[in-house]
PDB file of C-alpha atoms in Angstrom:
ATOM      1  CA  MET A   1      47.641  80.020 -10.059  1.00 72.00           C
ATOM      2  CA  SER A   2      47.747  79.295  -6.189  1.00 79.00           C
ATOM      3  CA  MET A   3      45.081  77.432  -4.613  1.00 84.00           C
ATOM      4  CA  ARG A   4      42.011  79.235  -3.029  1.00 91.00           C
ATOM      5  CA  LEU A   5      41.116  78.802   0.906  1.00 93.00           C
ATOM      6  CA  ARG A   6      38.224  76.613   1.136  1.00 94.00           C
ATOM      7  CA  LEU A   7      35.526  77.531   3.984  1.00 96.00           C
ATOM      8  CA  SER A   8      36.464  74.173   5.336  1.00 95.00           C
ATOM      9  CA  HIS A   9      39.987  74.806   6.409  1.00 95.00           C
ATOM     10  CA  CYS A  10      39.139  78.523   7.717  1.00 96.00           C
ATOM     11  CA  GLY A  11      38.160  76.791  11.239  1.00 96.00           C
ATOM     12  CA  LEU A  12      34.992  78.577  11.692  1.00 97.00           C
ATOM     13  CA  SER A  13      32.519  78.146  14.074  1.00 97.00           C
ATOM     14  CA  ALA A  14      28.996  76.514  12.602  1.00 98.00           C
ATOM     15  CA  GLY A  15      27.168  80.545  12.788  1.00 98.00           C
ATOM     16  CA  LYS A  16      30.369  81.791  10.927  1.00 98.00           C
ATOM     17  CA  ARG A  17      30.497  79.158   8.182  1.00 98.00           C
ATOM     18  CA  ALA A  18      26.997  79.254   7.838  1.00 98.00           C
ATOM     19  CA  ARG A  19      26.899  83.285   7.194  1.00 98.00           C
ATOM     20  CA  LEU A  20      30.096  82.810   4.629  1.00 98.00           C
ATOM     21  CA  HIS A  21      28.544  79.916   2.840  1.00 98.00           C
ATOM     22  CA  ARG A  22      25.426  82.231   1.642  1.00 98.00           C
ATOM     23  CA  LEU A  23      27.929  84.849   1.732  1.00 98.00           C
ATOM     24  CA  LEU A  24      30.090  83.242  -0.915  1.00 98.00           C
ATOM     25  CA  TYR A  25      27.890  80.377  -2.597  1.00 97.00           C
ATOM     26  CA  LYS A  26      24.192  82.236  -2.464  1.00 97.00           C
ATOM     27  CA  HIS A  27      25.188  85.477  -4.129  1.00 98.00           C
ATOM     28  CA  GLY A  28      27.288  87.248  -6.545  1.00 98.00           C
ATOM     29  CA  LEU A  29      28.523  84.295  -8.827  1.00 98.00           C
ATOM     30  CA  GLY A  30      28.011  81.442  -6.304  1.00 97.00           C
ATOM     31  CA  ASN A  31      31.712  79.908  -7.109  1.00 97.00           C
ATOM     32  CA  GLY A  32      33.285  80.776  -3.875  1.00 97.00           C
ATOM     33  CA  THR A  33      34.624  84.546  -4.843  1.00 98.00           C
ATOM     34  CA  ALA A  34      33.886  87.562  -3.601  1.00 98.00           C
ATOM     35  CA  LEU A  35      32.886  90.822  -5.059  1.00 98.00           C
ATOM     36  CA  PHE A  36      32.179  93.321  -2.333  1.00 98.00           C
ATOM     37  CA  LEU A  37      30.849  96.831  -2.427  1.00 98.00           C
ATOM     38  CA  PRO A  38      31.886  99.244   0.441  1.00 98.00           C
ATOM     39  CA  TYR A  39      30.008 102.453   0.964  1.00 98.00           C
ATOM     40  CA  ASP A  40      31.862 103.902   4.111  1.00 97.00           C
ATOM     41  CA  GLN A  41      33.415 106.528   2.172  1.00 96.00           C
ATOM     42  CA  GLY A  42      30.999 109.145   3.581  1.00 95.00           C
ATOM     43  CA  LEU A  43      32.270 108.871   6.793  1.00 96.00           C
ATOM     44  CA  GLU A  44      36.242 108.076   5.867  1.00 96.00           C
ATOM     45  CA  HIS A  45      36.223 110.891   3.228  1.00 96.00           C
ATOM     46  CA  GLY A  46      33.407 113.229   3.306  1.00 96.00           C
ATOM     47  CA  PRO A  47      30.744 113.654   0.784  1.00 96.00           C
ATOM     48  CA  ARG A  48      33.612 115.352  -1.675  1.00 96.00           C
ATOM     49  CA  ASP A  49      33.781 111.649  -3.137  1.00 95.00           C
ATOM     50  CA  PHE A  50      30.064 111.802  -4.451  1.00 96.00           C
ATOM     51  CA  PHE A  51      31.135 114.930  -6.513  1.00 95.00           C
ATOM     52  CA  ALA A  52      32.142 112.727  -9.461  1.00 91.00           C
ATOM     53  CA  ASP A  53      28.783 111.127  -9.604  1.00 93.00           C
ATOM     54  CA  PRO A  54      26.287 113.213  -7.436  1.00 96.00           C
ATOM     55  CA  ILE A  55      23.553 110.408  -7.213  1.00 97.00           C
ATOM     56  CA  ALA A  56      26.539 108.217  -5.524  1.00 97.00           C
ATOM     57  CA  GLY A  57      25.458 110.334  -2.489  1.00 97.00           C
ATOM     58  CA  ASP A  58      22.049 108.685  -2.389  1.00 97.00           C
ATOM     59  CA  PRO A  59      22.780 105.539  -0.171  1.00 97.00           C
ATOM     60  CA  ARG A  60      19.384 103.871  -1.869  1.00 97.00           C
ATOM     61  CA  TYR A  61      20.903 103.937  -5.460  1.00 97.00           C
ATOM     62  CA  ILE A  62      23.970 102.386  -3.798  1.00 98.00           C
ATOM     63  CA  VAL A  63      22.190  99.554  -2.234  1.00 97.00           C
ATOM     64  CA  LYS A  64      20.412  98.993  -5.952  1.00 97.00           C
ATOM     65  CA  LEU A  65      23.366  99.133  -7.524  1.00 98.00           C
ATOM     66  CA  ALA A  66      24.903  96.282  -4.901  1.00 98.00           C
ATOM     67  CA  LEU A  67      21.624  94.016  -6.388  1.00 98.00           C
ATOM     68  CA  GLU A  68      21.770  95.070 -10.039  1.00 98.00           C
ATOM     69  CA  GLY A  69      25.758  94.244 -10.096  1.00 98.00           C
ATOM     70  CA  GLY A  70      25.243  90.816  -8.366  1.00 98.00           C
ATOM     71  CA  PHE A  71      27.740  91.688  -5.558  1.00 98.00           C
ATOM     72  CA  ASN A  72      28.109  89.274  -2.692  1.00 98.00           C
ATOM     73  CA  GLY A  73      27.153  91.951  -0.217  1.00 98.00           C
ATOM     74  CA  ILE A  74      27.605  95.802   0.559  1.00 98.00           C
ATOM     75  CA  ALA A  75      29.463  97.295   3.255  1.00 98.00           C
ATOM     76  CA  ILE A  76      28.218 100.233   5.149  1.00 98.00           C
ATOM     77  CA  GLN A  77      27.859 101.776   8.177  1.00 98.00           C
ATOM     78  CA  VAL A  78      25.030 101.660  11.179  1.00 98.00           C
ATOM     79  CA  GLY A  79      23.242 104.470   9.967  1.00 98.00           C
ATOM     80  CA  LEU A  80      22.551 104.259   6.556  1.00 98.00           C
ATOM     81  CA  ALA A  81      21.843 100.430   7.245  1.00 98.00           C
ATOM     82  CA  GLU A  82      18.875 101.424   9.719  1.00 97.00           C
ATOM     83  CA  LYS A  83      17.423 103.708   7.249  1.00 97.00           C
ATOM     84  CA  PHE A  84      17.935 102.084   3.796  1.00 96.00           C
ATOM     85  CA  TYR A  85      19.144  98.601   3.632  1.00 95.00           C
ATOM     86  CA  TRP A  86      15.348  97.403   4.829  1.00 92.00           C
ATOM     87  CA  ASP A  87      14.229  98.189   1.502  1.00 92.00           C
ATOM     88  CA  TYR A  88      16.361  95.266  -0.277  1.00 94.00           C
ATOM     89  CA  ALA A  89      16.723  93.079   3.325  1.00 94.00           C
ATOM     90  CA  GLY A  90      17.428  89.630   2.310  1.00 92.00           C
ATOM     91  CA  GLU A  91      18.214  90.407  -1.293  1.00 96.00           C
ATOM     92  CA  VAL A  92      21.925  91.125  -1.313  1.00 97.00           C
ATOM     93  CA  PRO A  93      23.909  90.668   1.851  1.00 98.00           C
ATOM     94  CA  LEU A  94      24.720  93.793   4.400  1.00 98.00           C
ATOM     95  CA  ILE A  95      28.354  93.815   5.814  1.00 98.00           C
ATOM     96  CA  LEU A  96      27.956  96.184   8.752  1.00 98.00           C
ATOM     97  CA  LYS A  97      30.500  98.736   9.385  1.00 98.00           C
ATOM     98  CA  LEU A  98      31.169  98.537  13.473  1.00 98.00           C
ATOM     99  CA  ASN A  99      34.207 101.436  13.346  1.00 98.00           C
ATOM    100  CA  GLY A 100      34.972 104.626  11.085  1.00 98.00           C
ATOM    101  CA  LYS A 101      36.563 108.045  11.744  1.00 97.00           C
ATOM    102  CA  THR A 102      36.557 111.155   9.582  1.00 97.00           C
ATOM    103  CA  ASP A 103      40.116 112.254   7.601  1.00 95.00           C
ATOM    104  CA  ILE A 104      39.604 115.724   9.317  1.00 96.00           C
ATOM    105  CA  PRO A 105      42.375 115.025  11.855  1.00 94.00           C
ATOM    106  CA  SER A 106      45.487 113.560  10.358  1.00 93.00           C
ATOM    107  CA  ASP A 107      46.510 109.925  10.661  1.00 93.00           C
ATOM    108  CA  GLU A 108      49.620 110.340  12.673  1.00 93.00           C
ATOM    109  CA  ARG A 109      47.870 108.677  15.745  1.00 95.00           C
ATOM    110  CA  ALA A 110      45.068 107.102  13.391  1.00 96.00           C
ATOM    111  CA  LEU A 111      42.266 104.965  15.269  1.00 97.00           C
ATOM    112  CA  SER A 112      38.963 104.060  14.371  1.00 98.00           C
ATOM    113  CA  PRO A 113      36.624 104.216  16.895  1.00 98.00           C
ATOM    114  CA  VAL A 114      33.765 101.837  17.608  1.00 98.00           C
ATOM    115  CA  HIS A 115      30.223 103.313  17.082  1.00 97.00           C
ATOM    116  CA  ALA A 116      27.949 100.066  16.606  1.00 98.00           C
ATOM    117  CA  SER A 117      27.856  96.542  17.574  1.00 98.00           C
ATOM    118  CA  VAL A 118      28.020  92.756  16.203  1.00 98.00           C
ATOM    119  CA  GLU A 119      24.445  92.945  18.204  1.00 98.00           C
ATOM    120  CA  ASP A 120      23.638  95.854  15.847  1.00 98.00           C
ATOM    121  CA  ALA A 121      25.002  93.421  13.151  1.00 98.00           C
ATOM    122  CA  VAL A 122      22.609  90.609  14.040  1.00 98.00           C
ATOM    123  CA  ARG A 123      19.425  92.497  14.616  1.00 98.00           C
ATOM    124  CA  LEU A 124      20.081  93.976  11.270  1.00 98.00           C
ATOM    125  CA  GLY A 125      19.946  90.923   9.276  1.00 97.00           C
ATOM    126  CA  ALA A 126      23.937  91.157   8.452  1.00 98.00           C
ATOM    127  CA  ASP A 127      26.187  88.473   7.271  1.00 98.00           C
ATOM    128  CA  ALA A 128      29.439  89.985   8.508  1.00 98.00           C
ATOM    129  CA  VAL A 129      31.096  92.926  10.089  1.00 99.00           C
ATOM    130  CA  GLY A 130      33.686  95.047   9.223  1.00 98.00           C
ATOM    131  CA  TYR A 131      36.216  96.472  11.369  1.00 98.00           C
ATOM    132  CA  THR A 132      39.183  98.884  10.249  1.00 98.00           C
ATOM    133  CA  LEU A 133      42.538  98.132  12.213  1.00 98.00           C
ATOM    134  CA  TYR A 134      45.321 100.930  11.934  1.00 98.00           C
ATOM    135  CA  VAL A 135      48.623  98.317  12.230  1.00 98.00           C
ATOM    136  CA  GLY A 136      51.716 100.748  12.949  1.00 97.00           C
ATOM    137  CA  SER A 137      49.330 103.623  14.697  1.00 97.00           C
ATOM    138  CA  PRO A 138      50.866 104.593  18.033  1.00 97.00           C
ATOM    139  CA  ALA A 139      47.216 104.070  18.879  1.00 97.00           C
ATOM    140  CA  GLN A 140      47.695 100.241  18.627  1.00 96.00           C
ATOM    141  CA  GLU A 141      47.249  99.683  22.002  1.00 97.00           C
ATOM    142  CA  ALA A 142      43.388 100.739  22.078  1.00 98.00           C
ATOM    143  CA  ASP A 143      43.392 100.002  18.680  1.00 98.00           C
ATOM    144  CA  PHE A 144      43.948  96.332  19.648  1.00 98.00           C
ATOM    145  CA  ALA A 145      41.992  96.556  22.851  1.00 98.00           C
ATOM    146  CA  GLN A 146      38.226  97.723  20.974  1.00 98.00           C
ATOM    147  CA  PHE A 147      39.171  94.884  18.442  1.00 98.00           C
ATOM    148  CA  ARG A 148      39.690  92.308  20.997  1.00 98.00           C
ATOM    149  CA  THR A 149      35.960  92.935  22.652  1.00 98.00           C
ATOM    150  CA  VAL A 150      34.468  92.496  18.862  1.00 98.00           C
ATOM    151  CA  ARG A 151      36.288  89.327  17.831  1.00 98.00           C
ATOM    152  CA  GLN A 152      34.936  87.883  20.764  1.00 98.00           C
ATOM    153  CA  ASP A 153      31.586  89.087  20.183  1.00 98.00           C
ATOM    154  CA  ALA A 154      31.357  87.873  16.544  1.00 98.00           C
ATOM    155  CA  GLN A 155      32.663  84.688  18.030  1.00 98.00           C
ATOM    156  CA  ARG A 156      29.831  84.409  20.699  1.00 98.00           C
ATOM    157  CA  LEU A 157      27.502  85.191  17.968  1.00 98.00           C
ATOM    158  CA  GLY A 158      28.836  83.357  15.136  1.00 98.00           C
ATOM    159  CA  MET A 159      29.261  86.665  13.065  1.00 98.00           C
ATOM    160  CA  PRO A 160      32.165  86.505  10.372  1.00 98.00           C
ATOM    161  CA  LEU A 161      34.683  89.522  11.152  1.00 99.00           C
ATOM    162  CA  ILE A 162      35.994  91.361   8.010  1.00 99.00           C
ATOM    163  CA  VAL A 163      39.032  93.230   8.929  1.00 99.00           C
ATOM    164  CA  TRP A 164      40.412  96.163   7.007  1.00 98.00           C
ATOM    165  CA  ALA A 165      44.109  95.905   7.931  1.00 98.00           C
ATOM    166  CA  TYR A 166      45.215  99.527   6.821  1.00 98.00           C
ATOM    167  CA  PRO A 167      48.609 100.719   7.505  1.00 98.00           C
ATOM    168  CA  ARG A 168      48.950 103.987   9.426  1.00 97.00           C
ATOM    169  CA  GLY A 169      50.989 106.284  11.178  1.00 95.00           C
ATOM    170  CA  ALA A 170      53.759 108.324  10.853  1.00 94.00           C
ATOM    171  CA  ALA A 171      56.405 105.377  11.435  1.00 95.00           C
ATOM    172  CA  ILE A 172      54.213 103.628   8.328  1.00 96.00           C
ATOM    173  CA  GLU A 173      55.149 106.749   6.081  1.00 95.00           C
ATOM    174  CA  GLN A 174      58.522 106.778   6.855  1.00 95.00           C
ATOM    175  CA  LYS A 175      59.359 103.251   5.774  1.00 95.00           C
ATOM    176  CA  GLY A 176      57.954 103.021   2.471  1.00 96.00           C
ATOM    177  CA  GLY A 177      54.225 104.384   2.830  1.00 96.00           C
ATOM    178  CA  LYS A 178      50.861 102.699   3.802  1.00 97.00           C
ATOM    179  CA  ASP A 179      50.745 100.680  -0.201  1.00 97.00           C
ATOM    180  CA  SER A 180      54.449  99.217   0.314  1.00 98.00           C
ATOM    181  CA  PHE A 181      55.036  95.943   0.071  1.00 98.00           C
ATOM    182  CA  TYR A 182      56.166  95.935   3.669  1.00 98.00           C
ATOM    183  CA  ALA A 183      53.380  97.573   5.218  1.00 98.00           C
ATOM    184  CA  VAL A 184      50.448  95.631   3.277  1.00 98.00           C
ATOM    185  CA  HIS A 185      52.438  92.621   3.947  1.00 98.00           C
ATOM    186  CA  TYR A 186      52.716  92.989   7.648  1.00 98.00           C
ATOM    187  CA  ALA A 187      49.152  94.225   7.817  1.00 98.00           C
ATOM    188  CA  ALA A 188      47.629  90.662   6.267  1.00 98.00           C
ATOM    189  CA  ARG A 189      49.665  88.880   9.073  1.00 98.00           C
ATOM    190  CA  VAL A 190      48.392  91.130  11.732  1.00 98.00           C
ATOM    191  CA  ALA A 191      44.872  90.504  11.044  1.00 98.00           C
ATOM    192  CA  SER A 192      45.169  86.890  10.856  1.00 98.00           C
ATOM    193  CA  GLU A 193      47.255  86.795  14.232  1.00 98.00           C
ATOM    194  CA  LEU A 194      44.271  88.679  15.681  1.00 98.00           C
ATOM    195  CA  GLY A 195      41.768  86.607  14.554  1.00 98.00           C
ATOM    196  CA  ALA A 196      40.092  87.689  11.343  1.00 98.00           C
ATOM    197  CA  ASP A 197      37.980  85.727   9.425  1.00 98.00           C
ATOM    198  CA  MET A 198      38.703  87.585   6.435  1.00 98.00           C
ATOM    199  CA  VAL A 199      41.162  90.303   5.517  1.00 98.00           C
ATOM    200  CA  LYS A 200      40.777  93.530   3.258  1.00 98.00           C
ATOM    201  CA  VAL A 201      44.022  95.166   2.062  1.00 98.00           C
ATOM    202  CA  ASN A 202      45.217  97.494  -0.196  1.00 98.00           C
ATOM    203  CA  PHE A 203      47.303  95.829  -3.464  1.00 98.00           C
ATOM    204  CA  PRO A 204      50.950  95.934  -2.571  1.00 98.00           C
ATOM    205  CA  HIS A 205      54.112  98.232  -4.282  1.00 97.00           C
ATOM    206  CA  PRO A 206      57.201  96.695  -3.795  1.00 97.00           C
ATOM    207  CA  GLU A 207      58.742  99.368  -6.037  1.00 97.00           C
ATOM    208  CA  LYS A 208      58.188 101.370  -2.505  1.00 96.00           C
ATOM    209  CA  HIS A 209      60.774 100.749  -0.539  1.00 92.00           C
ATOM    210  CA  THR A 210      62.315 103.576   1.147  1.00 94.00           C
ATOM    211  CA  ALA A 211      63.688 103.072   4.478  1.00 96.00           C
ATOM    212  CA  VAL A 212      62.069  99.470   4.869  1.00 96.00           C
ATOM    213  CA  PRO A 213      63.779  96.209   6.374  1.00 96.00           C
ATOM    214  CA  ASP A 214      66.287  94.699   4.092  1.00 96.00           C
ATOM    215  CA  ALA A 215      63.924  91.562   3.086  1.00 97.00           C
ATOM    216  CA  TYR A 216      61.298  93.827   1.015  1.00 97.00           C
ATOM    217  CA  THR A 217      64.261  95.732  -0.703  1.00 96.00           C
ATOM    218  CA  GLY A 218      64.431  93.036  -3.384  1.00 95.00           C
ATOM    219  CA  ASP A 219      63.331  93.110  -6.867  1.00 95.00           C
ATOM    220  CA  PHE A 220      60.000  91.855  -6.303  1.00 97.00           C
ATOM    221  CA  THR A 221      57.125  91.747  -8.945  1.00 98.00           C
ATOM    222  CA  SER A 222      53.914  92.831  -8.083  1.00 97.00           C
ATOM    223  CA  GLN A 223      52.321  88.998  -8.492  1.00 98.00           C
ATOM    224  CA  GLN A 224      54.957  87.727  -6.437  1.00 98.00           C
ATOM    225  CA  ALA A 225      54.219  90.501  -3.686  1.00 98.00           C
ATOM    226  CA  ILE A 226      50.453  90.205  -3.739  1.00 98.00           C
ATOM    227  CA  GLU A 227      50.953  85.975  -3.764  1.00 98.00           C
ATOM    228  CA  ALA A 228      53.314  86.695  -0.381  1.00 98.00           C
ATOM    229  CA  VAL A 229      50.385  89.024   1.243  1.00 98.00           C
ATOM    230  CA  VAL A 230      47.891  86.067   0.317  1.00 98.00           C
ATOM    231  CA  ARG A 231      50.289  83.368   2.052  1.00 98.00           C
ATOM    232  CA  ALA A 232      50.888  85.864   5.091  1.00 98.00           C
ATOM    233  CA  ALA A 233      46.954  85.598   5.782  1.00 98.00           C
ATOM    234  CA  ASN A 234      47.357  82.055   5.763  1.00 96.00           C
ATOM    235  CA  ARG A 235      43.925  80.412   6.975  1.00 97.00           C
ATOM    236  CA  THR A 236      42.072  84.002   6.441  1.00 98.00           C
ATOM    237  CA  MET A 237      40.515  84.896   3.431  1.00 98.00           C
ATOM    238  CA  LEU A 238      41.519  87.641   1.665  1.00 98.00           C
ATOM    239  CA  LEU A 239      39.895  90.617  -0.242  1.00 98.00           C
ATOM    240  CA  VAL A 240      41.849  92.921  -2.355  1.00 98.00           C
ATOM    241  CA  SER A 241      40.659  96.952  -2.419  1.00 97.00           C
ATOM    242  CA  GLY A 242      40.269  98.911  -5.542  1.00 94.00           C
ATOM    243  CA  GLY A 243      41.463 101.882  -3.532  1.00 86.00           C
ATOM    244  CA  SER A 244      40.887 105.287  -5.441  1.00 83.00           C
ATOM    245  CA  ARG A 245      39.270 105.500  -8.767  1.00 86.00           C
ATOM    246  CA  SER A 246      41.978 104.332 -11.314  1.00 85.00           C
ATOM    247  CA  GLY A 247      41.668 103.404 -15.290  1.00 91.00           C
ATOM    248  CA  ASP A 248      40.333 100.440 -16.035  1.00 95.00           C
ATOM    249  CA  ASP A 249      43.307  98.274 -17.224  1.00 95.00           C
ATOM    250  CA  ALA A 250      45.045  99.093 -14.282  1.00 93.00           C
ATOM    251  CA  MET A 251      42.101  97.762 -12.202  1.00 96.00           C
ATOM    252  CA  LEU A 252      41.789  94.590 -14.245  1.00 97.00           C
ATOM    253  CA  GLN A 253      45.325  94.119 -14.113  1.00 96.00           C
ATOM    254  CA  LYS A 254      44.963  94.193 -10.318  1.00 97.00           C
ATOM    255  CA  ALA A 255      42.019  91.735 -10.175  1.00 98.00           C
ATOM    256  CA  TYR A 256      43.632  89.681 -12.016  1.00 98.00           C
ATOM    257  CA  GLU A 257      46.742  88.921  -9.823  1.00 98.00           C
ATOM    258  CA  SER A 258      44.988  88.889  -7.028  1.00 98.00           C
ATOM    259  CA  MET A 259      42.780  86.225  -8.160  1.00 98.00           C
ATOM    260  CA  SER A 260      45.734  84.550  -9.272  1.00 97.00           C
ATOM    261  CA  ALA A 261      47.751  84.684  -6.310  1.00 98.00           C
ATOM    262  CA  GLY A 262      44.644  82.762  -4.680  1.00 97.00           C
ATOM    263  CA  ALA A 263      42.780  85.886  -3.200  1.00 98.00           C
ATOM    264  CA  THR A 264      39.124  85.045  -2.133  1.00 98.00           C
ATOM    265  CA  GLY A 265      37.950  87.998  -3.840  1.00 98.00           C
ATOM    266  CA  LEU A 266      38.032  92.055  -4.285  1.00 98.00           C
ATOM    267  CA  ILE A 267      36.361  94.784  -2.647  1.00 98.00           C
ATOM    268  CA  PHE A 268      36.174  97.859  -4.931  1.00 98.00           C
ATOM    269  CA  GLY A 269      33.832 100.675  -3.962  1.00 97.00           C
ATOM    270  CA  ARG A 270      34.912 104.146  -5.878  1.00 96.00           C
ATOM    271  CA  ASN A 271      35.760 102.321  -8.980  1.00 96.00           C
ATOM    272  CA  VAL A 272      32.201 101.031  -9.082  1.00 97.00           C
ATOM    273  CA  TRP A 273      30.293 104.166  -7.855  1.00 96.00           C
ATOM    274  CA  GLN A 274      31.958 106.846  -9.154  1.00 96.00           C
ATOM    275  CA  ARG A 275      30.580 106.220 -12.882  1.00 96.00           C
ATOM    276  CA  ASP A 276      27.318 106.694 -14.207  1.00 96.00           C
ATOM    277  CA  HIS A 277      24.831 103.939 -14.146  1.00 97.00           C
ATOM    278  CA  ASP A 278      25.456 101.494 -16.897  1.00 98.00           C
ATOM    279  CA  GLU A 279      29.150 102.538 -17.199  1.00 97.00           C
ATOM    280  CA  SER A 280      29.327 101.434 -13.532  1.00 97.00           C
ATOM    281  CA  LEU A 281      27.151  97.925 -14.350  1.00 98.00           C
ATOM    282  CA  ARG A 282      29.899  97.355 -17.549  1.00 98.00           C
ATOM    283  CA  PHE A 283      32.823  97.525 -15.081  1.00 98.00           C
ATOM    284  CA  VAL A 284      31.303  95.270 -12.781  1.00 98.00           C
ATOM    285  CA  ALA A 285      30.386  92.770 -15.400  1.00 98.00           C
ATOM    286  CA  ARG A 286      33.983  93.064 -16.348  1.00 98.00           C
ATOM    287  CA  LEU A 287      35.056  92.104 -12.731  1.00 98.00           C
ATOM    288  CA  ARG A 288      32.769  89.357 -12.532  1.00 98.00           C
ATOM    289  CA  ASP A 289      34.544  87.934 -15.706  1.00 98.00           C
ATOM    290  CA  VAL A 290      37.349  88.146 -14.037  1.00 98.00           C
ATOM    291  CA  LEU A 291      36.399  86.070 -10.665  1.00 98.00           C
ATOM    292  CA  ALA A 292      34.206  83.575 -13.008  1.00 97.00           C
ATOM    293  CA  LYS A 293      37.774  82.522 -13.915  1.00 96.00           C
ATOM    294  CA  TYR A 294      39.259  81.365 -10.707  1.00 96.00           C
ATOM    295  CA  PRO A 295      36.359  79.581  -8.953  1.00 94.00           C
ATOM    296  CA  THR A 296      37.008  77.911  -6.015  1.00 89.00           C
ATOM    297  CA  GLU A 297      37.771  74.413  -5.989  1.00 75.00           C
TER     298      GLU A 297
END
């Protein structure tokens, strides 16, 4: 089992460290691991994601679910934060997503526009901000430029910065795809190089290696791949995404391998709230059981 990154090793300012300590040790299991509930899919995918359980289209229900499930925090866009978060402010931490896009255009030149600020996050009582970075997109020059402004503001205001590091673009699709070991490994390193305090990645698939660099064509196991991804992030804490809804056994295996590799935690959305209420809480309890086995020492 790999060692989990401690806050004292992350080179954080006092404000960032205080907020991350609150997230990791005052909420959730309180053992230094993280379980976050993302709810930005209404913008990113549209309301079709709520067909599986229509009550999930109600943001107030989701914020309450985050509280009931013992999550370390909920990630939402600024409009929902302003209209719904105040009901539970201080009870469940807020991660304010600062950018986002619809999935109506293709991802060939993916860019996620900024529509909220770090100042908005401070005003709303957030403990972190989230930024989606499309690694490999031809629009990376504009992406890096707007990210630089966000990073500088987060540093100035002591706000932890979580990067959704998502490989996108035609070149990525031609080299194994967005969740190949190559793409996810690269994305984790890019987020660290550019100044993320925490990075969210998809679970890597080493079997997807069409046209990838030779170093990635070996016979890697999924455990070896996720361990390499965690190492690539170095002193940036790493979260593993649940992705689209899948079977419980597959999701729990992903959770075990991620935490064993040294990930800080998990960020599962659709795999949680695309179920009825009681089933959601039962699945969350199983995820918490996984995290309880891997406290940060």
